[in-house]
Amino acid sequence: MASNIHVPEKILVEIWKNRQFNQAITTESGETIEILEVGEENKENGGPDFLNAKIKIGNLTYVGDVEIDNTHHDWKNHGHSINKRFNKVILHAILNNESNQKYVYTQDGRKISTICFTQFIDNNQIDKIRKSIIVDPDKKTNKIHCYKVSVFADEQTKIDFLADLGLGRFRKKCEKMVNRLRELIFIDNLQVQEPDFHYAIPEEAYSNKLTIENLNNKHVWEQLFYETIFEALGYSQNRQIMTKMAESVPITYLHSLEIPQEELADTIEAIFFSISGLIPDTNTLKETETIAYVRKITEIWLKYQESYDGKVFDSTDWHFFKLRPQNFPTIRIAAGARLAKRIMHDDLIPSLMKKFYEIHNHTVLKNSIRTLLITKGDGYWKKHFSFDKTSSEETHYFLGNTRADEIFINVILPFVYLYFDLFNKKKFAEK
C-alpha cells in the first residue's frame, strides 16, 4: 500500500479493534508483537484511543494504552508528548512512518515502540472497511439522526427547521447567562473575597427579582463577559477548564492587584499560566528562549502568589488530543490574557455597547465587533504552540476572523441582548 495515503482514523481504529492484519506484526525496531488484548475503545474526547490493552513486545508483556495516528508526527502535533494522559501508552500505531522513526516519547520521558500499519495491511482491507462504514449507519463518522428522512423534506422546510433550532439555541444561551448573572450578583452581595467559590447557590437566588442596583454593578457584567469569553476560547475539549480558570481568577482579583498598565498583559499571562499548571519543570527545558520565558513568568508570579488562594490546576486537566496546534490551550490562554487586559483597561464592554447603539448596518456592525476581538500573535507564543518546542510557522493571530465571528454569535449577541433586555431597552434588544 502507498505509504503517503491518509485515511480516516475510524478505519485505523477498526483495523486495530478487529486485528485485521495479514501477517505477523513487528515494531519499527524489529521486535515481534503479540496482541493479547486490544483494550477498551476510548470514546471520550481526551486520552489514547484504546485503554488497558495487553501486548507482548519481544519477550515482555505490557499492560497499558494504545494510541493510533495517521503519521509519526501526529504524536507531537497533537500534543501527546506533553500530555500526562498519554503516559500509560505502551504502543503507538500509525499508518505512515514518513520520518522512519522507531519510537515516540511520553511526557515523563518513557520510550514507546511504534508499529506501522502499511506493512501489515493492504488496500483491499482499507476499501472493505470503508465500504462497511458507509453501509452500516452505526459506524458512520459523519451523520445526523434524521438523515434517512431528511431527503423527503423540501428546502424551505429544512431552512425553517434550522432557524427554529438556532433561535432555541440562542434562548438557551441567554437563559444560561442570566442564571450565571444571578449567581454572580448573589456572590457579590455576600462580599466574598476568595478567588475560588466553594459554596452552593441557594435556589431562591435564581428567582429573586433583579433590581437596577444589582444590574448597575459593573464588575458583575465584566465577570459574566470574561467567563463566557473564556468558555468560548476553550472549544469543546477545554471549555470547562477555561471557564473554571476564569471563575478561579475573577476579574475583581486582577483589578485588586493594581498592576501598572505597561505590565498588565505580561502579568495576566504569567498569572494564568502559573495557575494553569502547564509550566514544565525548568530542569527539563532545553530551549534557551523557553528557559528565559519560564523564568520571566515565574518571577512575575512570585510577586502576586501570596495574594492568590484559589485553585491551581494540573497539566492533566487540559486537553491537547486531536487539536490543531493553533487551538492548543496554550494559545487560547495567551489570547485570553490579552482579552482580559482589554476588558480591564481598554473598555472592551463599553466599546461593544457603543457600537450596538450607533451602527445600524448589520454587516458593518459585525465587522466592527470583529476588530475588537481579533488578537494578533506576539511574544513567546507567536513562535511556540507548546513549551520548549519552536513551531515551524509563526502564529499570526491568537484569535482570528473565524473564531471572532463564532464569539460574536455565541457570546456577544446573547450577552448584549440580555443587557438590553434587562435594562428594558427593547428596541436594541430586538436589533
CSV table of C-alpha atoms in Angstrom, one decimal:
chain,number,residue,atom,x,y,z
A,1,MET,CA,0.0,0.0,0.0
A,2,ALA,CA,1.2,3.5,-0.8
A,3,SER,CA,3.0,5.0,2.3
A,4,ASN,CA,1.7,8.5,1.9
A,5,ILE,CA,-2.1,7.9,1.9
A,6,HIS,CA,-4.4,9.4,4.6
A,7,VAL,CA,-7.5,7.6,5.8
A,8,PRO,CA,-10.0,8.5,8.5
A,9,GLU,CA,-8.8,7.4,11.9
A,10,LYS,CA,-12.0,5.5,12.3
A,11,ILE,CA,-10.7,3.0,9.7
A,12,LEU,CA,-7.5,2.5,11.6
A,13,VAL,CA,-9.4,2.0,14.8
A,14,GLU,CA,-11.5,-0.7,13.2
A,15,ILE,CA,-8.3,-2.5,11.9
A,16,TRP,CA,-6.8,-2.5,15.4
A,17,LYS,CA,-10.0,-3.5,17.2
A,18,ASN,CA,-10.6,-6.4,14.9
A,19,ARG,CA,-6.9,-7.3,14.5
A,20,GLN,CA,-7.2,-7.2,10.7
A,21,PHE,CA,-3.5,-7.7,9.9
A,22,ASN,CA,-2.5,-10.0,7.0
A,23,GLN,CA,0.8,-11.1,8.6
A,24,ALA,CA,2.7,-11.1,11.9
A,25,ILE,CA,3.3,-7.7,13.4
A,26,THR,CA,6.7,-6.3,14.3
A,27,THR,CA,7.7,-2.9,15.7
A,28,GLU,CA,9.7,-0.4,13.6
A,29,SER,CA,12.7,-1.5,15.6
A,30,GLY,CA,12.1,-5.2,14.6
A,31,GLU,CA,10.6,-6.7,17.8
A,32,THR,CA,7.8,-9.1,17.4
A,33,ILE,CA,4.3,-8.1,18.6
A,34,GLU,CA,1.6,-10.3,20.0
A,35,ILE,CA,-1.8,-8.6,20.8
A,36,LEU,CA,-3.2,-10.4,23.8
A,37,GLU,CA,-6.0,-7.9,24.4
A,38,VAL,CA,-6.7,-4.9,22.1
A,39,GLY,CA,-8.1,-2.9,25.0
A,40,GLU,CA,-11.3,-0.9,25.5
A,41,GLU,CA,-12.0,1.7,22.8
A,42,ASN,CA,-11.9,5.2,24.4
A,43,LYS,CA,-14.9,7.2,23.1
A,44,GLU,CA,-14.3,10.2,25.3
A,45,ASN,CA,-12.8,13.5,24.0
A,46,GLY,CA,-9.4,13.1,25.5
A,47,GLY,CA,-6.8,10.4,26.0
A,48,PRO,CA,-5.5,7.4,24.0
A,49,ASP,CA,-7.7,5.5,21.5
A,50,PHE,CA,-7.6,2.2,23.4
A,51,LEU,CA,-7.3,1.8,27.2
A,52,ASN,CA,-5.9,-1.2,29.2
A,53,ALA,CA,-4.6,-3.2,26.3
A,54,LYS,CA,-2.3,-6.2,26.9
A,55,ILE,CA,0.5,-6.6,24.4
A,56,LYS,CA,3.6,-8.8,24.3
A,57,ILE,CA,6.6,-6.9,22.7
A,58,GLY,CA,9.6,-9.2,22.3
A,59,ASN,CA,9.8,-11.2,25.5
A,60,LEU,CA,8.0,-8.7,27.7
A,61,THR,CA,4.2,-8.3,28.3
A,62,TYR,CA,2.9,-4.8,28.8
A,63,VAL,CA,-0.5,-3.6,30.1
A,64,GLY,CA,-1.4,-0.1,29.1
A,65,ASP,CA,-2.9,2.1,26.4
A,66,VAL,CA,-2.6,2.3,22.6
A,67,GLU,CA,-2.6,5.5,20.6
A,68,ILE,CA,-3.5,5.4,16.8
A,69,ASP,CA,-2.5,8.2,14.5
A,70,ASN,CA,-2.0,8.7,10.7
A,71,THR,CA,1.6,9.7,10.9
A,72,HIS,CA,4.5,9.6,13.3
A,73,HIS,CA,4.5,13.4,13.5
A,74,ASP,CA,0.9,13.4,14.9
A,75,TRP,CA,2.3,12.3,18.3
A,76,LYS,CA,3.9,15.7,18.8
A,77,ASN,CA,1.5,17.7,16.6
A,78,HIS,CA,-1.5,16.6,18.7
A,79,GLY,CA,0.3,17.3,22.0
A,80,HIS,CA,0.6,13.7,23.2
A,81,SER,CA,4.3,14.2,24.1
A,82,ILE,CA,3.4,16.9,26.7
A,83,ASN,CA,0.1,15.4,27.9
A,84,LYS,CA,0.2,13.2,31.1
A,85,ARG,CA,-2.9,11.4,29.9
A,86,PHE,CA,-0.6,9.6,27.4
A,87,ASN,CA,2.0,8.5,30.0
A,88,LYS,CA,0.4,5.0,30.1
A,89,VAL,CA,0.7,4.4,26.4
A,90,ILE,CA,2.6,1.2,25.5
A,91,LEU,CA,2.3,1.2,21.7
A,92,HIS,CA,2.0,3.9,19.1
A,93,ALA,CA,0.2,2.5,16.0
A,94,ILE,CA,0.5,4.7,12.8
A,95,LEU,CA,-0.5,4.4,9.1
A,96,ASN,CA,2.6,6.2,7.7
A,97,ASN,CA,6.1,6.5,9.1
A,98,GLU,CA,7.3,9.2,6.8
A,99,SER,CA,10.2,10.1,9.1
A,100,ASN,CA,11.3,6.4,9.6
A,101,GLN,CA,11.3,6.9,13.4
A,102,LYS,CA,11.2,3.9,15.6
A,103,TYR,CA,9.9,5.4,18.9
A,104,VAL,CA,8.0,8.3,20.4
A,105,TYR,CA,8.4,9.6,24.0
A,106,THR,CA,5.8,10.3,26.7
A,107,GLN,CA,5.7,13.5,28.8
A,108,ASP,CA,7.6,11.7,31.5
A,109,GLY,CA,10.4,10.7,29.1
A,110,ARG,CA,9.4,7.0,28.6
A,111,LYS,CA,10.2,5.4,25.2
A,112,ILE,CA,7.3,3.8,23.3
A,113,SER,CA,7.6,1.4,20.4
A,114,THR,CA,5.9,2.2,17.1
A,115,ILE,CA,4.2,-0.1,14.6
A,116,CYS,CA,3.3,1.0,11.0
A,117,PHE,CA,0.1,-0.4,9.6
A,118,THR,CA,1.3,-0.1,6.0
A,119,GLN,CA,3.5,-3.1,6.4
A,120,PHE,CA,0.7,-5.4,7.7
A,121,ILE,CA,-2.5,-4.4,5.7
A,122,ASP,CA,-3.3,-3.8,2.1
A,123,ASN,CA,-5.6,-1.5,0.0
A,124,ASN,CA,-8.3,-4.2,-0.2
A,125,GLN,CA,-8.7,-4.2,3.6
A,126,ILE,CA,-8.9,-0.4,3.6
A,127,ASP,CA,-11.6,-0.4,0.9
A,128,LYS,CA,-13.6,-3.2,2.6
A,129,ILE,CA,-13.6,-1.3,5.9
A,130,ARG,CA,-14.5,1.9,4.2
A,131,LYS,CA,-17.5,0.3,2.5
A,132,SER,CA,-18.7,-1.3,5.7
A,133,ILE,CA,-18.6,2.1,7.4
A,134,ILE,CA,-20.7,3.6,4.6
A,135,VAL,CA,-23.3,0.7,4.7
A,136,ASP,CA,-23.5,0.4,8.5
A,137,PRO,CA,-25.1,3.6,9.9
A,138,ASP,CA,-23.8,2.8,13.4
A,139,LYS,CA,-20.2,3.1,12.1
A,140,LYS,CA,-20.7,6.3,10.1
A,141,THR,CA,-18.3,9.0,11.3
A,142,ASN,CA,-20.5,11.9,10.0
A,143,LYS,CA,-24.2,11.5,10.3
A,144,ILE,CA,-27.3,13.1,11.8
A,145,HIS,CA,-30.1,11.1,13.4
A,146,CYS,CA,-32.7,12.2,10.8
A,147,TYR,CA,-30.6,11.5,7.7
A,148,LYS,CA,-32.9,8.7,6.5
A,149,VAL,CA,-36.0,11.0,6.4
A,150,SER,CA,-34.4,14.4,5.6
A,151,VAL,CA,-34.4,13.6,1.8
A,152,PHE,CA,-38.2,13.8,1.9
A,153,ALA,CA,-38.3,17.4,3.2
A,154,ASP,CA,-38.2,20.4,0.8
A,155,GLU,CA,-35.5,23.1,1.2
A,156,GLN,CA,-37.7,25.7,2.8
A,157,THR,CA,-38.8,23.2,5.5
A,158,LYS,CA,-35.2,22.5,6.3
A,159,ILE,CA,-34.4,26.2,6.4
A,160,ASP,CA,-37.3,26.9,8.8
A,161,PHE,CA,-36.4,24.0,10.9
A,162,LEU,CA,-32.7,25.1,11.2
A,163,ALA,CA,-33.9,28.7,12.0
A,164,ASP,CA,-36.1,27.4,14.9
A,165,LEU,CA,-33.2,25.4,16.2
A,166,GLY,CA,-30.9,28.4,16.0
A,167,LEU,CA,-33.5,30.6,17.9
A,168,GLY,CA,-33.9,27.9,20.5
A,169,ARG,CA,-30.2,27.6,21.0
A,170,PHE,CA,-29.9,31.4,21.3
A,171,ARG,CA,-32.6,31.4,24.0
A,172,LYS,CA,-30.8,28.7,25.9
A,173,LYS,CA,-27.6,30.7,25.9
A,174,CYS,CA,-29.5,33.8,27.2
A,175,GLU,CA,-31.1,31.6,29.9
A,176,LYS,CA,-27.7,30.2,30.9
A,177,MET,CA,-26.2,33.7,31.1
A,178,VAL,CA,-29.0,35.2,33.2
A,179,ASN,CA,-28.7,32.3,35.7
A,180,ARG,CA,-24.9,32.9,35.9
A,181,LEU,CA,-25.6,36.6,36.3
A,182,ARG,CA,-27.9,35.9,39.3
A,183,GLU,CA,-25.1,33.7,40.8
A,184,LEU,CA,-22.6,36.5,40.4
A,185,ILE,CA,-24.9,39.0,42.0
A,186,PHE,CA,-25.5,36.6,44.9
A,187,ILE,CA,-21.8,36.1,45.3
A,188,ASP,CA,-21.1,39.9,45.1
A,189,ASN,CA,-23.8,40.6,47.7
A,190,LEU,CA,-22.1,38.2,50.1
A,191,GLN,CA,-18.9,40.3,49.6
A,192,VAL,CA,-16.9,37.1,49.3
A,193,GLN,CA,-13.2,37.9,48.7
A,194,GLU,CA,-11.8,34.5,47.8
A,195,PRO,CA,-10.9,34.0,44.2
A,196,ASP,CA,-12.4,30.5,44.1
A,197,PHE,CA,-16.0,29.8,45.1
A,198,HIS,CA,-16.8,26.7,47.2
A,199,TYR,CA,-20.4,27.1,48.3
A,200,ALA,CA,-23.8,26.3,46.9
A,201,ILE,CA,-26.0,28.9,45.4
A,202,PRO,CA,-29.5,28.7,47.0
A,203,GLU,CA,-32.5,28.1,44.8
A,204,GLU,CA,-34.1,31.4,45.7
A,205,ALA,CA,-31.2,33.2,44.1
A,206,TYR,CA,-32.4,32.1,40.7
A,207,SER,CA,-35.9,33.6,41.3
A,208,ASN,CA,-35.1,36.8,43.1
A,209,LYS,CA,-36.1,39.9,41.3
A,210,LEU,CA,-33.2,41.7,39.6
A,211,THR,CA,-33.0,45.3,40.8
A,212,ILE,CA,-31.5,48.3,39.0
A,213,GLU,CA,-29.0,48.5,41.8
A,214,ASN,CA,-27.9,44.9,41.2
A,215,LEU,CA,-27.8,45.4,37.4
A,216,ASN,CA,-25.7,48.5,37.7
A,217,ASN,CA,-22.8,46.6,39.2
A,218,LYS,CA,-20.0,46.9,36.6
A,219,HIS,CA,-17.9,44.1,38.0
A,220,VAL,CA,-20.8,41.5,37.7
A,221,TRP,CA,-21.2,42.2,34.0
A,222,GLU,CA,-17.4,42.2,33.5
A,223,GLN,CA,-17.1,38.8,35.2
A,224,LEU,CA,-20.0,37.3,33.2
A,225,PHE,CA,-18.5,38.5,29.9
A,226,TYR,CA,-15.0,37.4,31.0
A,227,GLU,CA,-16.2,33.9,31.8
A,228,THR,CA,-18.2,33.4,28.7
A,229,ILE,CA,-15.3,34.6,26.5
A,230,PHE,CA,-13.0,32.0,28.2
A,231,GLU,CA,-15.6,29.3,27.8
A,232,ALA,CA,-15.7,30.1,24.0
A,233,LEU,CA,-11.9,30.1,23.8
A,234,GLY,CA,-11.8,26.6,25.2
A,235,TYR,CA,-13.7,25.0,22.3
A,236,SER,CA,-15.4,21.7,23.2
A,237,GLN,CA,-12.4,20.0,24.8
A,238,ASN,CA,-11.2,22.7,27.1
A,239,ARG,CA,-14.4,24.6,27.6
A,240,GLN,CA,-14.9,23.5,31.2
A,241,ILE,CA,-11.3,24.1,32.4
A,242,MET,CA,-11.1,27.5,30.7
A,243,THR,CA,-14.4,28.5,32.5
A,244,LYS,CA,-13.1,27.2,35.8
A,245,MET,CA,-9.9,29.3,35.4
A,246,ALA,CA,-12.0,32.4,34.8
A,247,GLU,CA,-14.0,31.6,37.9
A,248,SER,CA,-10.9,30.9,40.0
A,249,VAL,CA,-9.1,34.1,38.8
A,250,PRO,CA,-12.0,36.6,38.8
A,251,ILE,CA,-11.7,39.9,37.2
A,252,THR,CA,-12.1,41.6,40.6
A,253,TYR,CA,-8.9,39.8,41.8
A,254,LEU,CA,-7.0,41.1,38.8
A,255,HIS,CA,-8.2,44.6,39.4
A,256,SER,CA,-7.2,44.4,43.0
A,257,LEU,CA,-3.5,43.8,42.1
A,258,GLU,CA,-3.1,47.4,40.8
A,259,ILE,CA,-0.8,46.2,38.0
A,260,PRO,CA,1.0,49.0,36.1
A,261,GLN,CA,-0.6,49.5,32.7
A,262,GLU,CA,2.6,48.7,30.7
A,263,GLU,CA,3.0,45.4,32.6
A,264,LEU,CA,-0.7,44.3,32.5
A,265,ALA,CA,-0.7,41.9,29.6
A,266,ASP,CA,2.5,40.1,30.6
A,267,THR,CA,1.4,39.9,34.3
A,268,ILE,CA,-2.0,38.5,33.4
A,269,GLU,CA,-0.4,35.9,31.1
A,270,ALA,CA,2.1,34.9,33.8
A,271,ILE,CA,-0.7,34.5,36.4
A,272,PHE,CA,-2.9,32.4,34.0
A,273,PHE,CA,0.0,30.1,33.0
A,274,SER,CA,1.2,29.7,36.6
A,275,ILE,CA,-2.3,28.8,37.8
A,276,SER,CA,-3.0,26.5,34.8
A,277,GLY,CA,-0.3,24.0,35.9
A,278,LEU,CA,1.1,23.8,32.3
A,279,ILE,CA,4.5,25.3,33.1
A,280,PRO,CA,7.1,22.5,32.9
A,281,ASP,CA,9.9,21.9,35.3
A,282,THR,CA,12.8,24.2,34.3
A,283,ASN,CA,15.3,21.4,34.8
A,284,THR,CA,13.7,19.6,31.9
A,285,LEU,CA,13.9,22.5,29.5
A,286,LYS,CA,16.4,22.7,26.6
A,287,GLU,CA,15.5,25.7,24.5
A,288,THR,CA,17.1,29.0,25.5
A,289,GLU,CA,14.0,31.1,24.7
A,290,THR,CA,11.7,28.8,26.7
A,291,ILE,CA,14.0,28.9,29.7
A,292,ALA,CA,14.0,32.7,29.6
A,293,TYR,CA,10.2,32.9,29.2
A,294,VAL,CA,9.6,30.4,32.0
A,295,ARG,CA,11.9,32.4,34.3
A,296,LYS,CA,10.2,35.6,33.4
A,297,ILE,CA,6.6,34.5,34.1
A,298,THR,CA,7.8,32.7,37.3
A,299,GLU,CA,9.4,35.9,38.6
A,300,ILE,CA,6.2,37.8,37.8
A,301,TRP,CA,4.0,35.2,39.6
A,302,LEU,CA,6.2,35.3,42.7
A,303,LYS,CA,5.2,39.0,43.2
A,304,TYR,CA,1.5,38.1,43.4
A,305,GLN,CA,1.4,34.4,44.5
A,306,GLU,CA,0.8,35.3,48.2
A,307,SER,CA,-2.3,37.3,47.3
A,308,TYR,CA,-3.9,34.3,45.5
A,309,ASP,CA,-5.5,31.5,47.5
A,310,GLY,CA,-7.7,30.0,44.8
A,311,LYS,CA,-7.4,26.8,42.8
A,312,VAL,CA,-4.2,25.8,41.0
A,313,PHE,CA,-4.8,23.3,38.2
A,314,ASP,CA,-2.7,20.5,36.8
A,315,SER,CA,-1.4,19.9,33.3
A,316,THR,CA,-3.6,16.7,33.1
A,317,ASP,CA,-6.7,18.9,33.4
A,318,TRP,CA,-6.0,20.2,29.9
A,319,HIS,CA,-6.8,18.5,26.6
A,320,PHE,CA,-4.4,18.6,23.6
A,321,PHE,CA,-5.8,15.4,22.0
A,322,LYS,CA,-6.9,15.8,18.4
A,323,LEU,CA,-6.5,19.6,18.4
A,324,ARG,CA,-4.8,21.6,15.7
A,325,PRO,CA,-1.7,23.3,17.3
A,326,GLN,CA,-3.4,26.7,16.7
A,327,ASN,CA,-6.2,25.5,19.0
A,328,PHE,CA,-3.9,24.3,21.8
A,329,PRO,CA,-4.9,25.6,25.2
A,330,THR,CA,-1.5,27.4,25.5
A,331,ILE,CA,-2.5,29.6,22.5
A,332,ARG,CA,-6.1,30.1,23.9
A,333,ILE,CA,-4.7,31.1,27.3
A,334,ALA,CA,-2.4,33.7,25.6
A,335,ALA,CA,-5.5,35.0,23.8
A,336,GLY,CA,-7.5,35.1,27.0
A,337,ALA,CA,-4.8,37.1,28.8
A,338,ARG,CA,-4.9,39.8,26.1
A,339,LEU,CA,-8.8,39.9,26.1
A,340,ALA,CA,-8.8,40.2,29.9
A,341,LYS,CA,-6.5,43.1,29.6
A,342,ARG,CA,-8.9,44.8,27.1
A,343,ILE,CA,-11.8,44.2,29.5
A,344,MET,CA,-9.9,45.7,32.4
A,345,HIS,CA,-8.1,48.6,30.7
A,346,ASP,CA,-9.4,49.2,27.2
A,347,ASP,CA,-13.1,49.4,27.9
A,348,LEU,CA,-13.9,46.4,25.7
A,349,ILE,CA,-17.5,46.0,27.0
A,350,PRO,CA,-18.5,49.8,26.7
A,351,SER,CA,-17.0,49.8,23.2
A,352,LEU,CA,-19.1,46.8,22.2
A,353,MET,CA,-22.3,48.5,23.6
A,354,LYS,CA,-21.5,51.8,21.8
A,355,LYS,CA,-21.3,50.0,18.5
A,356,PHE,CA,-24.7,48.4,19.0
A,357,TYR,CA,-26.1,51.8,19.8
A,358,GLU,CA,-24.6,53.6,16.9
A,359,ILE,CA,-24.1,51.2,14.0
A,360,HIS,CA,-27.3,50.3,12.1
A,361,ASN,CA,-26.0,48.2,9.2
A,362,HIS,CA,-25.7,44.6,10.4
A,363,THR,CA,-22.7,43.7,8.3
A,364,VAL,CA,-20.8,46.8,9.3
A,365,LEU,CA,-21.7,46.1,12.9
A,366,LYS,CA,-20.4,42.5,12.7
A,367,ASN,CA,-17.1,43.6,11.1
A,368,SER,CA,-16.7,46.4,13.6
A,369,ILE,CA,-17.1,44.0,16.6
A,370,ARG,CA,-14.7,41.6,14.9
A,371,THR,CA,-11.9,44.2,15.0
A,372,LEU,CA,-12.4,44.4,18.8
A,373,LEU,CA,-11.9,40.7,19.3
A,374,ILE,CA,-9.2,39.8,16.8
A,375,THR,CA,-5.9,39.2,18.7
A,376,LYS,CA,-2.6,39.3,16.9
A,377,GLY,CA,0.1,36.9,17.9
A,378,ASP,CA,3.1,38.3,19.8
A,379,GLY,CA,5.7,37.4,22.4
A,380,TYR,CA,6.8,33.8,23.2
A,381,TRP,CA,3.6,32.2,21.9
A,382,LYS,CA,3.9,33.7,18.4
A,383,LYS,CA,6.7,31.2,17.7
A,384,HIS,CA,5.5,28.3,20.0
A,385,PHE,CA,2.5,26.0,20.4
A,386,SER,CA,3.8,24.3,23.4
A,387,PHE,CA,6.6,24.8,25.9
A,388,ASP,CA,10.2,24.1,24.7
A,389,LYS,CA,9.3,23.5,21.1
A,390,THR,CA,9.6,26.1,18.4
A,391,SER,CA,6.8,25.9,15.8
A,392,SER,CA,7.6,25.6,12.1
A,393,GLU,CA,5.2,28.6,11.4
A,394,GLU,CA,4.5,31.7,13.3
A,395,THR,CA,1.1,32.2,14.8
A,396,HIS,CA,0.0,35.5,13.3
A,397,TYR,CA,-3.3,35.6,15.3
A,398,PHE,CA,-4.1,34.1,18.7
A,399,LEU,CA,-7.7,34.8,17.7
A,400,GLY,CA,-8.5,35.3,14.1
A,401,ASN,CA,-11.6,36.1,11.9
A,402,THR,CA,-13.3,32.7,12.1
A,403,ARG,CA,-13.1,32.4,15.9
A,404,ALA,CA,-14.0,36.1,16.3
A,405,ASP,CA,-17.2,35.5,14.3
A,406,GLU,CA,-18.1,32.5,16.4
A,407,ILE,CA,-17.6,34.5,19.6
A,408,PHE,CA,-19.8,37.3,18.1
A,409,ILE,CA,-22.6,34.8,17.5
A,410,ASN,CA,-22.3,32.6,20.7
A,411,VAL,CA,-21.1,35.2,23.2
A,412,ILE,CA,-21.6,38.8,22.1
A,413,LEU,CA,-25.1,38.6,20.7
A,414,PRO,CA,-26.7,36.8,23.7
A,415,PHE,CA,-24.7,39.0,26.2
A,416,VAL,CA,-25.8,42.3,24.6
A,417,TYR,CA,-29.4,41.0,24.1
A,418,LEU,CA,-29.5,40.1,27.8
A,419,TYR,CA,-28.1,43.5,28.8
A,420,PHE,CA,-30.6,45.5,26.7
A,421,ASP,CA,-33.5,43.3,27.7
A,422,LEU,CA,-32.8,43.6,31.5
A,423,PHE,CA,-32.5,47.3,31.3
A,424,ASN,CA,-35.7,47.5,29.3
A,425,LYS,CA,-34.1,48.8,26.1
A,426,LYS,CA,-36.4,46.7,23.9
A,427,LYS,CA,-35.6,48.5,20.7
A,428,PHE,CA,-31.9,47.5,20.9
A,429,ALA,CA,-32.7,44.0,22.2
A,430,GLU,CA,-34.8,43.4,19.1
A,431,LYS,CA,-31.9,44.8,16.9
